[in-house]
Coordinates of C-alpha atoms in Angstrom, one line a residue:
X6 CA 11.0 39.1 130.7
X7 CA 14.6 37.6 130.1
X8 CA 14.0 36.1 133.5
X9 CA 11.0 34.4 132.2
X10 CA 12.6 33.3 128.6
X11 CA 15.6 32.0 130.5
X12 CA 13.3 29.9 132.6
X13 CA 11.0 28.5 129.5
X14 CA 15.0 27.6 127.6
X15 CA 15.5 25.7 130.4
X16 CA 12.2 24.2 131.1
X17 CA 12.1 23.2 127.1
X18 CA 16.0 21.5 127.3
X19 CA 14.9 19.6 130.8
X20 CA 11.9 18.0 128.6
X21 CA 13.5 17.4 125.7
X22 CA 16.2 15.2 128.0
X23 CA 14.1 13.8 130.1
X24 CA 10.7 13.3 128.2
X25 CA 9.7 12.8 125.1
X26 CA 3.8 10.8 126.2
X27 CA 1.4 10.6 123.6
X28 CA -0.6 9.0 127.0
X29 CA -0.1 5.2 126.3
X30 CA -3.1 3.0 127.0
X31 CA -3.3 -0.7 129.0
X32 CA -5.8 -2.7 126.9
X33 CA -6.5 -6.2 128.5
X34 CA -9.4 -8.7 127.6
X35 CA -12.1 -7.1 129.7
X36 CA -11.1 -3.6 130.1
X37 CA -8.6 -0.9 128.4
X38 CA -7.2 1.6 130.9
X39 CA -6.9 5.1 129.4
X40 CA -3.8 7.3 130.2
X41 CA -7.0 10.1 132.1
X42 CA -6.9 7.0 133.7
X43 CA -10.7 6.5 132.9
X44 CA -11.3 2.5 132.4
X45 CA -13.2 1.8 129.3
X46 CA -14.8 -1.7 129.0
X47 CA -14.0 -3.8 126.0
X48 CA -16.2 -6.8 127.3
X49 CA -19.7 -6.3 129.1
X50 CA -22.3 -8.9 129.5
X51 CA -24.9 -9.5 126.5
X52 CA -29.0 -9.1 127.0
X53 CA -30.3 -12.1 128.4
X54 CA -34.1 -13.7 128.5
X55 CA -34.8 -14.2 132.4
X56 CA -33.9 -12.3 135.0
X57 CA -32.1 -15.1 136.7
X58 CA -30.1 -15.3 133.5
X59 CA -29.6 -11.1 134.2
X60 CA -27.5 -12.3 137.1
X61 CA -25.8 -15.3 136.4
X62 CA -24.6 -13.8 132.6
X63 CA -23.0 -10.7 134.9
X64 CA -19.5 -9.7 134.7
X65 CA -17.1 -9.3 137.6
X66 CA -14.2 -6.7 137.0
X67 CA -11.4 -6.9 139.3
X68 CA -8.6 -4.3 139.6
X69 CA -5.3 -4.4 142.7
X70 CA -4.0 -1.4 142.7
X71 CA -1.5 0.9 144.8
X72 CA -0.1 4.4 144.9
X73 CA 2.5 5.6 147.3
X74 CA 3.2 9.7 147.2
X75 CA 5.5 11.6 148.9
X76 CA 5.9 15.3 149.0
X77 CA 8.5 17.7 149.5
X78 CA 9.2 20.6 150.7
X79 CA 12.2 23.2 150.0
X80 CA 10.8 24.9 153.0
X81 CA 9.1 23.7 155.7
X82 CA 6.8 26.6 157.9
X83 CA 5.7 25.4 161.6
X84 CA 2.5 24.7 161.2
X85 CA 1.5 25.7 157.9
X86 CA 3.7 22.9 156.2
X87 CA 5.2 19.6 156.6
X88 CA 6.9 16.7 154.2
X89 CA 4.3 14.5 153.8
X90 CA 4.2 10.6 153.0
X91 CA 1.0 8.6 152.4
X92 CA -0.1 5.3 150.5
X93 CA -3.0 3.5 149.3
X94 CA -3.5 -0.4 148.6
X95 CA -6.4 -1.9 147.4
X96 CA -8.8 -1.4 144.7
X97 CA -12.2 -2.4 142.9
X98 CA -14.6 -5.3 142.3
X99 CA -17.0 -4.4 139.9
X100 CA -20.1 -6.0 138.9
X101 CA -22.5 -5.7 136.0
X102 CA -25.4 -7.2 135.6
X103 CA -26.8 -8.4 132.3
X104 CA -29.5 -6.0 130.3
X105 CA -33.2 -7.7 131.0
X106 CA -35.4 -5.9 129.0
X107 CA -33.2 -3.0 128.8
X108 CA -32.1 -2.6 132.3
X109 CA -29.0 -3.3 133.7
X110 CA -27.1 -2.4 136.9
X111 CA -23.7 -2.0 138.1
X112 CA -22.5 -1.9 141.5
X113 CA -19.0 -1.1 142.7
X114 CA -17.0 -1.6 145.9
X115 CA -13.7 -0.1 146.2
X116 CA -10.6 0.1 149.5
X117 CA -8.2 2.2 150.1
X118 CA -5.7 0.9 152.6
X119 CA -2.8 2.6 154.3
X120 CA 0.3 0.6 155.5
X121 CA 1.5 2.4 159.2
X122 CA 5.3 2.8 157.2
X123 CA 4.4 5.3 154.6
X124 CA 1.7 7.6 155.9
X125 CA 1.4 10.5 158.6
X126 CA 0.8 10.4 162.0
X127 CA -3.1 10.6 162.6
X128 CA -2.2 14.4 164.5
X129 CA -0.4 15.3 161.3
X130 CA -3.0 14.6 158.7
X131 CA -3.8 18.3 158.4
X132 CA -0.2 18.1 156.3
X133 CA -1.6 15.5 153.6
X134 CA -0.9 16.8 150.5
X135 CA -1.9 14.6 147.0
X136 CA -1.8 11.7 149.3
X137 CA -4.9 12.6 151.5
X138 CA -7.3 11.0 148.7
X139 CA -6.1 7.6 149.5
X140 CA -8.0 7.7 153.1
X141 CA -10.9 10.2 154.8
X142 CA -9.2 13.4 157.2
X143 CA -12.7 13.5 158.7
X144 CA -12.5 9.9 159.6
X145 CA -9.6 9.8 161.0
X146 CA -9.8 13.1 162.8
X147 CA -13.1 11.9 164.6
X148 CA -11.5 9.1 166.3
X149 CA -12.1 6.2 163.4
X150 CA -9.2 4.5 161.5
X151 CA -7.4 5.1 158.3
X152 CA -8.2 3.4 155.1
X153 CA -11.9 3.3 153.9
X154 CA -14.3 1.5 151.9
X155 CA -16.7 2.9 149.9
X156 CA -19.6 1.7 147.5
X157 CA -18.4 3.7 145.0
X158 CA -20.6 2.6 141.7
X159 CA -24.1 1.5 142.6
X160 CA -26.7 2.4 139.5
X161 CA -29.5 1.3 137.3
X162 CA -28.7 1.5 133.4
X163 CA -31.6 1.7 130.7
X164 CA -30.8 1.1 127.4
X165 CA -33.3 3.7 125.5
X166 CA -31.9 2.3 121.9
X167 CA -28.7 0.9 120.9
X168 CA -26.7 4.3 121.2
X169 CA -28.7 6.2 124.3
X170 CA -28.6 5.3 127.7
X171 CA -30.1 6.8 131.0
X172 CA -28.4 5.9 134.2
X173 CA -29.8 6.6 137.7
X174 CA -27.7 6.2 141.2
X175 CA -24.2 6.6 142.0
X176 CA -21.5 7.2 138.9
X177 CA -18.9 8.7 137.2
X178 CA -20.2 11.7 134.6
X179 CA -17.3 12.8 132.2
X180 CA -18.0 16.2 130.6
X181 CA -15.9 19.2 130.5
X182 CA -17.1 20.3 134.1
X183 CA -17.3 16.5 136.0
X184 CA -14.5 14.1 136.1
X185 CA -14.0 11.1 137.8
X186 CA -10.1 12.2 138.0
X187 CA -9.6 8.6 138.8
X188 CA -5.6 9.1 140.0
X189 CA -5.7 7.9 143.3
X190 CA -7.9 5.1 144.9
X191 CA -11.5 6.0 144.3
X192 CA -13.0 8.0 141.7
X193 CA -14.8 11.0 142.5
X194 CA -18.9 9.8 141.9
X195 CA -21.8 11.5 141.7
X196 CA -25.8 11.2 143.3
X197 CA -28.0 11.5 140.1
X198 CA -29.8 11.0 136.8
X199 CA -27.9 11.2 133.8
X200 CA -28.6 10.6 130.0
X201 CA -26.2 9.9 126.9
X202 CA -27.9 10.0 123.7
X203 CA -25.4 9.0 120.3
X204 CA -28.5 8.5 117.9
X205 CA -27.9 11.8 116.1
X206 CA -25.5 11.2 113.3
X207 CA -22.2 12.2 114.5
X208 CA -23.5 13.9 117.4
X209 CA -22.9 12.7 121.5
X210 CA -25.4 14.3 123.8
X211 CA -24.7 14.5 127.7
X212 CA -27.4 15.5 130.2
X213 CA -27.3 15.8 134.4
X214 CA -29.2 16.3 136.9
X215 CA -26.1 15.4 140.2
X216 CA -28.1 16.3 143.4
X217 CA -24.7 15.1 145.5
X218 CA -21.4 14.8 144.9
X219 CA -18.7 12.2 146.8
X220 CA -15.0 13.1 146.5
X221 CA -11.9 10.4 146.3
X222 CA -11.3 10.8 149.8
X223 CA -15.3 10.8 151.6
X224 CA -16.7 8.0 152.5
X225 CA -20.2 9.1 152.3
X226 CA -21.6 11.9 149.5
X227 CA -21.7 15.8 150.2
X228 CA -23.3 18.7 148.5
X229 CA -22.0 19.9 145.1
X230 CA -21.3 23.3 145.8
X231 CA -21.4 23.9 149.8
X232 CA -18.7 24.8 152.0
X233 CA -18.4 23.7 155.8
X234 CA -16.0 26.1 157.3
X235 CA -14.4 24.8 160.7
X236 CA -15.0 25.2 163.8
X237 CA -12.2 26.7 165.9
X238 CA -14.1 24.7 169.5
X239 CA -14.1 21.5 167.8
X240 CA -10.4 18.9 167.5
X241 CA -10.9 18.1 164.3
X242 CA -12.0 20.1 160.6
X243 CA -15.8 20.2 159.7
X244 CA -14.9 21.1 156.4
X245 CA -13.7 17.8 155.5
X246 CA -16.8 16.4 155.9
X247 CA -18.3 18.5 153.5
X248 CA -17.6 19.6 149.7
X249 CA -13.8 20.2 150.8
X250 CA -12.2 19.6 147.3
X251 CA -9.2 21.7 146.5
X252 CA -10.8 24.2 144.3
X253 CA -13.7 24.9 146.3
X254 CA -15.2 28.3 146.6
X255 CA -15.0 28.9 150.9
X256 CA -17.3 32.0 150.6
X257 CA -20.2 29.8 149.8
X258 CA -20.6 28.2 152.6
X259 CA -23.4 26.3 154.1
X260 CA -25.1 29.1 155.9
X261 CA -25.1 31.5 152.8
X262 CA -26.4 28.9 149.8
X263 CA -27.6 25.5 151.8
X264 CA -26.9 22.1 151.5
X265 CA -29.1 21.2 149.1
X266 CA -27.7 22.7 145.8
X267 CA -28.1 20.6 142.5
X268 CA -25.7 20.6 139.8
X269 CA -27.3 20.5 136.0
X270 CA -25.2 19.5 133.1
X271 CA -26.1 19.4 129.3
X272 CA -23.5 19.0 127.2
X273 CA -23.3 18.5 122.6
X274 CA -20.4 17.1 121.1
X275 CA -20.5 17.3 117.3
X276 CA -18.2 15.7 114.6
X277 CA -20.0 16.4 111.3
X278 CA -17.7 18.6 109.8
X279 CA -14.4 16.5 108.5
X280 CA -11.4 16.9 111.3
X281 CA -13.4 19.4 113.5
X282 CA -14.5 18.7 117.0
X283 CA -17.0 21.2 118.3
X284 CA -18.3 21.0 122.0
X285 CA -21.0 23.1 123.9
X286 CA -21.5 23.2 127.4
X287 CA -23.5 24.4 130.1
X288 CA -23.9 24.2 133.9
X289 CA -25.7 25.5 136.9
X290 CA -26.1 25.2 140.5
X291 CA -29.6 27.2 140.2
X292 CA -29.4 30.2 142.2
X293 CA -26.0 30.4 142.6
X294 CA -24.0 30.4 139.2
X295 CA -23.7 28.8 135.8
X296 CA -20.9 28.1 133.3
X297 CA -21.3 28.0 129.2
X298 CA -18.2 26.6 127.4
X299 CA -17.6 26.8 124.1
X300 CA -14.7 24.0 122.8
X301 CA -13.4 23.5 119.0
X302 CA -10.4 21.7 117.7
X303 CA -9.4 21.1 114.4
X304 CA -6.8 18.0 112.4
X305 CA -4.7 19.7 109.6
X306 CA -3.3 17.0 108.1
X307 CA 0.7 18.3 107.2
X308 CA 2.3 15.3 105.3
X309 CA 2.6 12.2 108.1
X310 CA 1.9 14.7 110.7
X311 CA -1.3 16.5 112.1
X312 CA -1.3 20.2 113.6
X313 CA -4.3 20.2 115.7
X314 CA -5.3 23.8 116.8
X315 CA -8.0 24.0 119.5
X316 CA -9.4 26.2 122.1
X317 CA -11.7 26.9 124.7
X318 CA -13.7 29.7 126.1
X319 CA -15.5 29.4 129.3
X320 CA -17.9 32.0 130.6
X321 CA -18.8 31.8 134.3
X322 CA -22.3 33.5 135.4
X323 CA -23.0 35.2 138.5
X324 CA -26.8 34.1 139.8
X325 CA -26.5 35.2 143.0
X326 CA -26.0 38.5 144.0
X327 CA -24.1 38.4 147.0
X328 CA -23.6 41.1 149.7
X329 CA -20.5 39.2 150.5
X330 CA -17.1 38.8 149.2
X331 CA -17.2 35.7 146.3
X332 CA -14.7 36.5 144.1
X333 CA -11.6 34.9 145.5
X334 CA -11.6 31.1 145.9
X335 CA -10.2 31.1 149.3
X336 CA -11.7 34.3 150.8
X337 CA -9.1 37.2 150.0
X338 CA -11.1 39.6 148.6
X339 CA -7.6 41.7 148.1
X340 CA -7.1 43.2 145.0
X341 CA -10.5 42.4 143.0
X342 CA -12.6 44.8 141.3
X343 CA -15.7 43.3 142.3
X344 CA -15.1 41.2 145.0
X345 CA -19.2 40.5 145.2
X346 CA -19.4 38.8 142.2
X347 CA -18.8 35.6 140.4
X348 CA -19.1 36.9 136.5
X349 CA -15.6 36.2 135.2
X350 CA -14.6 34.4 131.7
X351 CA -11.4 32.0 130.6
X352 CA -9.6 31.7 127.7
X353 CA -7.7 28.7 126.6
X354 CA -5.8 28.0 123.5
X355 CA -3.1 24.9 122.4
X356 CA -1.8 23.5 119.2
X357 CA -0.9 20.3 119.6
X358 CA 2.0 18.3 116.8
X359 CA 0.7 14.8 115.9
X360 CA 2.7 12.2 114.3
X361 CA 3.4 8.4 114.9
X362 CA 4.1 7.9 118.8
X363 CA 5.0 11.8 118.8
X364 CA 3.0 14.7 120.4
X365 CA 3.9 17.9 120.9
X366 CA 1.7 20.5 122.5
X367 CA 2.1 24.7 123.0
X368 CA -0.7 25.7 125.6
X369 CA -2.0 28.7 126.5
X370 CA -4.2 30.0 128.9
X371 CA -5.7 33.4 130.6
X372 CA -7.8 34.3 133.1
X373 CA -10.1 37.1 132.9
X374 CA -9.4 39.8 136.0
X375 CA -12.8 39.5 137.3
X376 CA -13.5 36.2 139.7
X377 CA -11.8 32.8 140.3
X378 CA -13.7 30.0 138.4
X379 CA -15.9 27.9 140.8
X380 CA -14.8 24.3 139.9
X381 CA -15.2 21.8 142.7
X382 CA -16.1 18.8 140.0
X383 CA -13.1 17.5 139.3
X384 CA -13.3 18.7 135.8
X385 CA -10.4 21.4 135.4
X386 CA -11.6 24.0 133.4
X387 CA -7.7 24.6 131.7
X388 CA -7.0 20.6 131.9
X389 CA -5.8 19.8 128.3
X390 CA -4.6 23.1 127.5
X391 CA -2.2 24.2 130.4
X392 CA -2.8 22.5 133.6
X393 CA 0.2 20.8 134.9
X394 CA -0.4 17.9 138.2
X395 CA -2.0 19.3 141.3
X396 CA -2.4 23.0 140.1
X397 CA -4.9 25.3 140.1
X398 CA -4.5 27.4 138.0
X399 CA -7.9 29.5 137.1
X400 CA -7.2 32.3 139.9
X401 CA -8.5 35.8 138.3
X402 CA -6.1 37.6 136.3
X403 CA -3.6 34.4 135.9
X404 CA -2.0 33.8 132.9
X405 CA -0.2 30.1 131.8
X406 CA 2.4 28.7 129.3
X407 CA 2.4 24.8 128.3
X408 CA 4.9 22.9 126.7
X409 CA 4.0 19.2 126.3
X410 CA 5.9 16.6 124.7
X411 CA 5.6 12.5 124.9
X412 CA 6.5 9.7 123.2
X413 CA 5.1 6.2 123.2
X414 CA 8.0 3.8 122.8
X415 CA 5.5 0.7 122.6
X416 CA 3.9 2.3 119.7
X417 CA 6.6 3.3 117.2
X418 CA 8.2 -0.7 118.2
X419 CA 11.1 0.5 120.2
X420 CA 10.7 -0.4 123.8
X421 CA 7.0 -2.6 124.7
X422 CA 4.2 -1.1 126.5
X423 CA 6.9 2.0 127.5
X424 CA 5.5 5.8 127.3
X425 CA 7.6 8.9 128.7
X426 CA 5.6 12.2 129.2
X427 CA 6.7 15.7 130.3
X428 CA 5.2 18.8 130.6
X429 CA 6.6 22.7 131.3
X430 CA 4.7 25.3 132.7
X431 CA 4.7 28.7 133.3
X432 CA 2.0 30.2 135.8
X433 CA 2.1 34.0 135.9
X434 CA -0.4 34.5 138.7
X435 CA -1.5 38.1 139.9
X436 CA 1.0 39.5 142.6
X437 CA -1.6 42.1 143.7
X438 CA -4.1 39.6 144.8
X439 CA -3.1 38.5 148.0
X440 CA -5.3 35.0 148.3
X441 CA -3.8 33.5 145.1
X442 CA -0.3 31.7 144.7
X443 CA 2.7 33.3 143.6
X444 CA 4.3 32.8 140.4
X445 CA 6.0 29.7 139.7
X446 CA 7.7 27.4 137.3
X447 CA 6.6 23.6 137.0
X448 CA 8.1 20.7 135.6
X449 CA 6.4 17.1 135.5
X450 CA 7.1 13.8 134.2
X451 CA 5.2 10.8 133.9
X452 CA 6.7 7.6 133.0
X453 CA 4.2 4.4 132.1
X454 CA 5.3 0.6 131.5
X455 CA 2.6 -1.8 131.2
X456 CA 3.6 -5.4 132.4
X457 CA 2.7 -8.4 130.8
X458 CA -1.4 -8.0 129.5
X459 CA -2.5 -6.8 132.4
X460 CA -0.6 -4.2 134.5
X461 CA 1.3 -1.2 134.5
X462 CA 3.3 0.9 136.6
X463 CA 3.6 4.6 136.5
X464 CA 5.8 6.5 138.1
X465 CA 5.1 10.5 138.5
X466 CA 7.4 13.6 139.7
X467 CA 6.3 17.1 140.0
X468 CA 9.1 19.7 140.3
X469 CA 7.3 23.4 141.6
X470 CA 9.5 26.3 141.8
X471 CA 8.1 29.2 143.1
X472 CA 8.6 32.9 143.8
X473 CA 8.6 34.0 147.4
X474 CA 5.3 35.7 148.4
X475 CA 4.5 37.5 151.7
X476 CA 7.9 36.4 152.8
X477 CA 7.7 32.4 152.1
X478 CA 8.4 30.3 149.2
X479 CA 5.9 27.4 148.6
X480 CA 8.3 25.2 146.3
X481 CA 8.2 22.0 146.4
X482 CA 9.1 18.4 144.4
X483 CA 6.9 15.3 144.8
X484 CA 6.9 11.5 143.8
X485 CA 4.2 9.4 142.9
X486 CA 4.2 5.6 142.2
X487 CA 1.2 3.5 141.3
X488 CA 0.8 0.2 140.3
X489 CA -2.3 -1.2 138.5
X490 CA -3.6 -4.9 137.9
X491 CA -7.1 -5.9 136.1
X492 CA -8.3 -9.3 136.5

């Protein structure tokens, strides 16, 4: 325990020097660029009376962007790990038709390209760390090329009234269980139908039916839920042409559950009650499991500041009754009570400190000791509360401690279009389970400054330390820079 408060002092000092991000936003003519990094549109095209006039009243949406990453090690292992460089230059055209009778579409193309100074070798991809979403493994393991590009947007929008909308085709679907986690070159998309109803006063309905899911890095969609495992007479890995994301469940592979699995979403956000936020959700891959989340946060106004509380409770169902080891996300079934089962629950709390450019958050966050949580979406089931960049941190039995703090500079009229924020975490993972990660200690900064009207850089260091487990220590710094321009 002193250990541990000795670590959080100097965690808390380190932020308080380094960082202090309410997460600044980039707001240009056509577009604002949200520190999730979700683009929100300020300008889309108006209904028109013809369909010619649906097309020649569209919008284009252009963005350049790059990211560079570099990761490394304190330790490297022969072949297990390896410093690792990658890069991405590219971007997006987007176009959006104009609503004819309701319906509209939108179609997007993105690139990822990767300059031959700052990546791996093609026979050390395997390596890739946060850089591998900026080009596909499979691709280039197969005997293809790096970079990709990828019709990543491609649906039809009707307009039910004013405030509803159904889309159908290819898109991004925000809820607490799908994100399009849009840090890298391509946002993660989904295959489906999806509805968004506002017409209740105060009320935002979501709805989903996602029959396939197609991560940053694929360059065609995947199931939503399946697991490839590789095969040892084959060069190259099967799995990353299949759902491979970093928090996939490997027990449930192809063989087991198929590859035809749909995900259903329904989600009610509610803001009737003055400075409360309540959220429901639920989710299912029918046959397999489901997830309800409950979500409240409430604004106590305290002079010029706000104390926010909030929290989270996430239950995760088992629907499939499994003869097989399910619990543990990568396939150690060491050290769970019920290693069959998915049941399992997660409990998140944070109060955040509001004031001016200020915010200050204390997280919280606990595992029940039962199963991992089953979150391949993108949608991190502690993100907000206590997940720092590029953890995972919903192993059974795994508590975590959040300090946040940011400041935007821009906003309080001290430095333009500059933001600073850090977090400090604590991850007290279970050392009797041999499949999770060991205990460690992470710092992270993010530092934003938009450029002119319509660009910002952002530059991104992680800091891991970690406790030695089964004889190795995993710790680790990495550097991200990324570059953003909307015309």
């Amino acid at each position: 325990m002193k250990s541990r408060m000795i670590k959080l002092a100097t965690g808390t000092a380190a932020l308080l020097l380094l960082s202090t991000g309410a997460n600044a936003t980039l707001n240009t003519d056509k577009v604002t660029l949200k520190g999730n990094m979700v683009v929100k549109y300020n300008k889309v095209p108006q209904p028109v009376d013809t369909l010619t006039e649906a097309f020649s009243e569209g919008m284009f949406y252009g963005r350049f962007r790059t990211n560079f990453f570099y990761w490394d090690w304190k330790t490297e292992y022969d072949g297990k790990t390896k410093d690792n460089k990658n890069n991405g230059v590219g971007g997006s055209l987007i176009y959006k038709t104009a609503p004819f009778k309701n319906i509209s579409a939108t179609v997007g193309m993105y690139t990822s390209q990767n300059l031959d100074f700052f990546r791996m070798d093609k026979e050390d991809i395997k390596y890739a760390k946060s850089g591998k979403d900026t080009f596909s493994r499979y691709n280039v393991a197969t005997g293809g090329h790096y970079g990709m590009t990828v019709l990543a947007q491609a649906y039809l929008q009707y307009d039910v009234t004013k405030k509803s909308k159904v889309v159908l085709g290819r898109q991004m679907f925000e809820t607490v269980f799908t994100k399009s986690n849009d840090t890298k070159m391509i946002p993660n998309t989904f295959d489906g139908a999806t509805a968004t109803i506002k017409d209740l006063p105060k009320t935002t309905i979501k709805l989903g039916y996602l029959a396939k899911q197609k991560l940053r890095d694929h360059t065609t969609s995947h199931d939503v839920l399946a697991y490839t495992p590789d095969d040892p007479t084959t060069s190259y890995n099967d799995s990353w042409d299949g759902n491979d994301d970093s928090a996939i469940n490997k027990n449930l592979t192809v063989d087991r559950i198929g590859d035809d699995n749909k995900l259903l979403v329904a989600s009610i956000t509610n803001k009737s009650i003055k400075n409360l936020k309540a959220n429901v959700s639920y989710a299912a891959v029918p046959g397999v499991l489901s997830n309800l989340v409950l979500e409240a946060h409430y604004a106590i106004p305290v002079g010029s500041m706000k104390i926010v509380p909030g929290v989270r409770y996430m239950m995760q169902f088992d629907d499939l009754g499994a003869n097989y080891g399910v619990a543990n996300l990568k396939g150690n079934q060491d050290g769970y009570t019920d290693p069959n089962s998915l049941d399992t629950d997660l409990l998140c709390a944070r109060v955040d400190f509001k004031q001016g450019a200020f915010l200050g958050r204390l997280g919280y966050s606990k595992v029940a000791d039962k199963a991992d949580i089953v979150a391949p979406w993108r949608g991190f089931p502690t993100g907000g509360f206590t997940r720092a960049m590029a953890q995972y941190n919903w192993y059974a039995n795994t508590k975590t401690y959040m300090l946040r703090l940011g400041y935007d500079f821009g906003k309080a009229n001290i430095l333009p279009g500059f933001s600073i924020m850090g977090r400090y975490a604590i991850q007290d993972f279970d050392e009797n389970k041999a499949g999770v990660a060991a205990d460690s200690n992470v710092i992270h900064i993010d530092l934003r400054q938009n450029i002119a009207k319509n660009s910002e850089l952002k530059f991104r260091f992680g800091s891991v330390s970690a406790d030695e487990k089964a004889g190795k220590d995993y710790s680790y710094n990495e550097y991200r820079l990324e570059y953003n321009y909307f015309f």
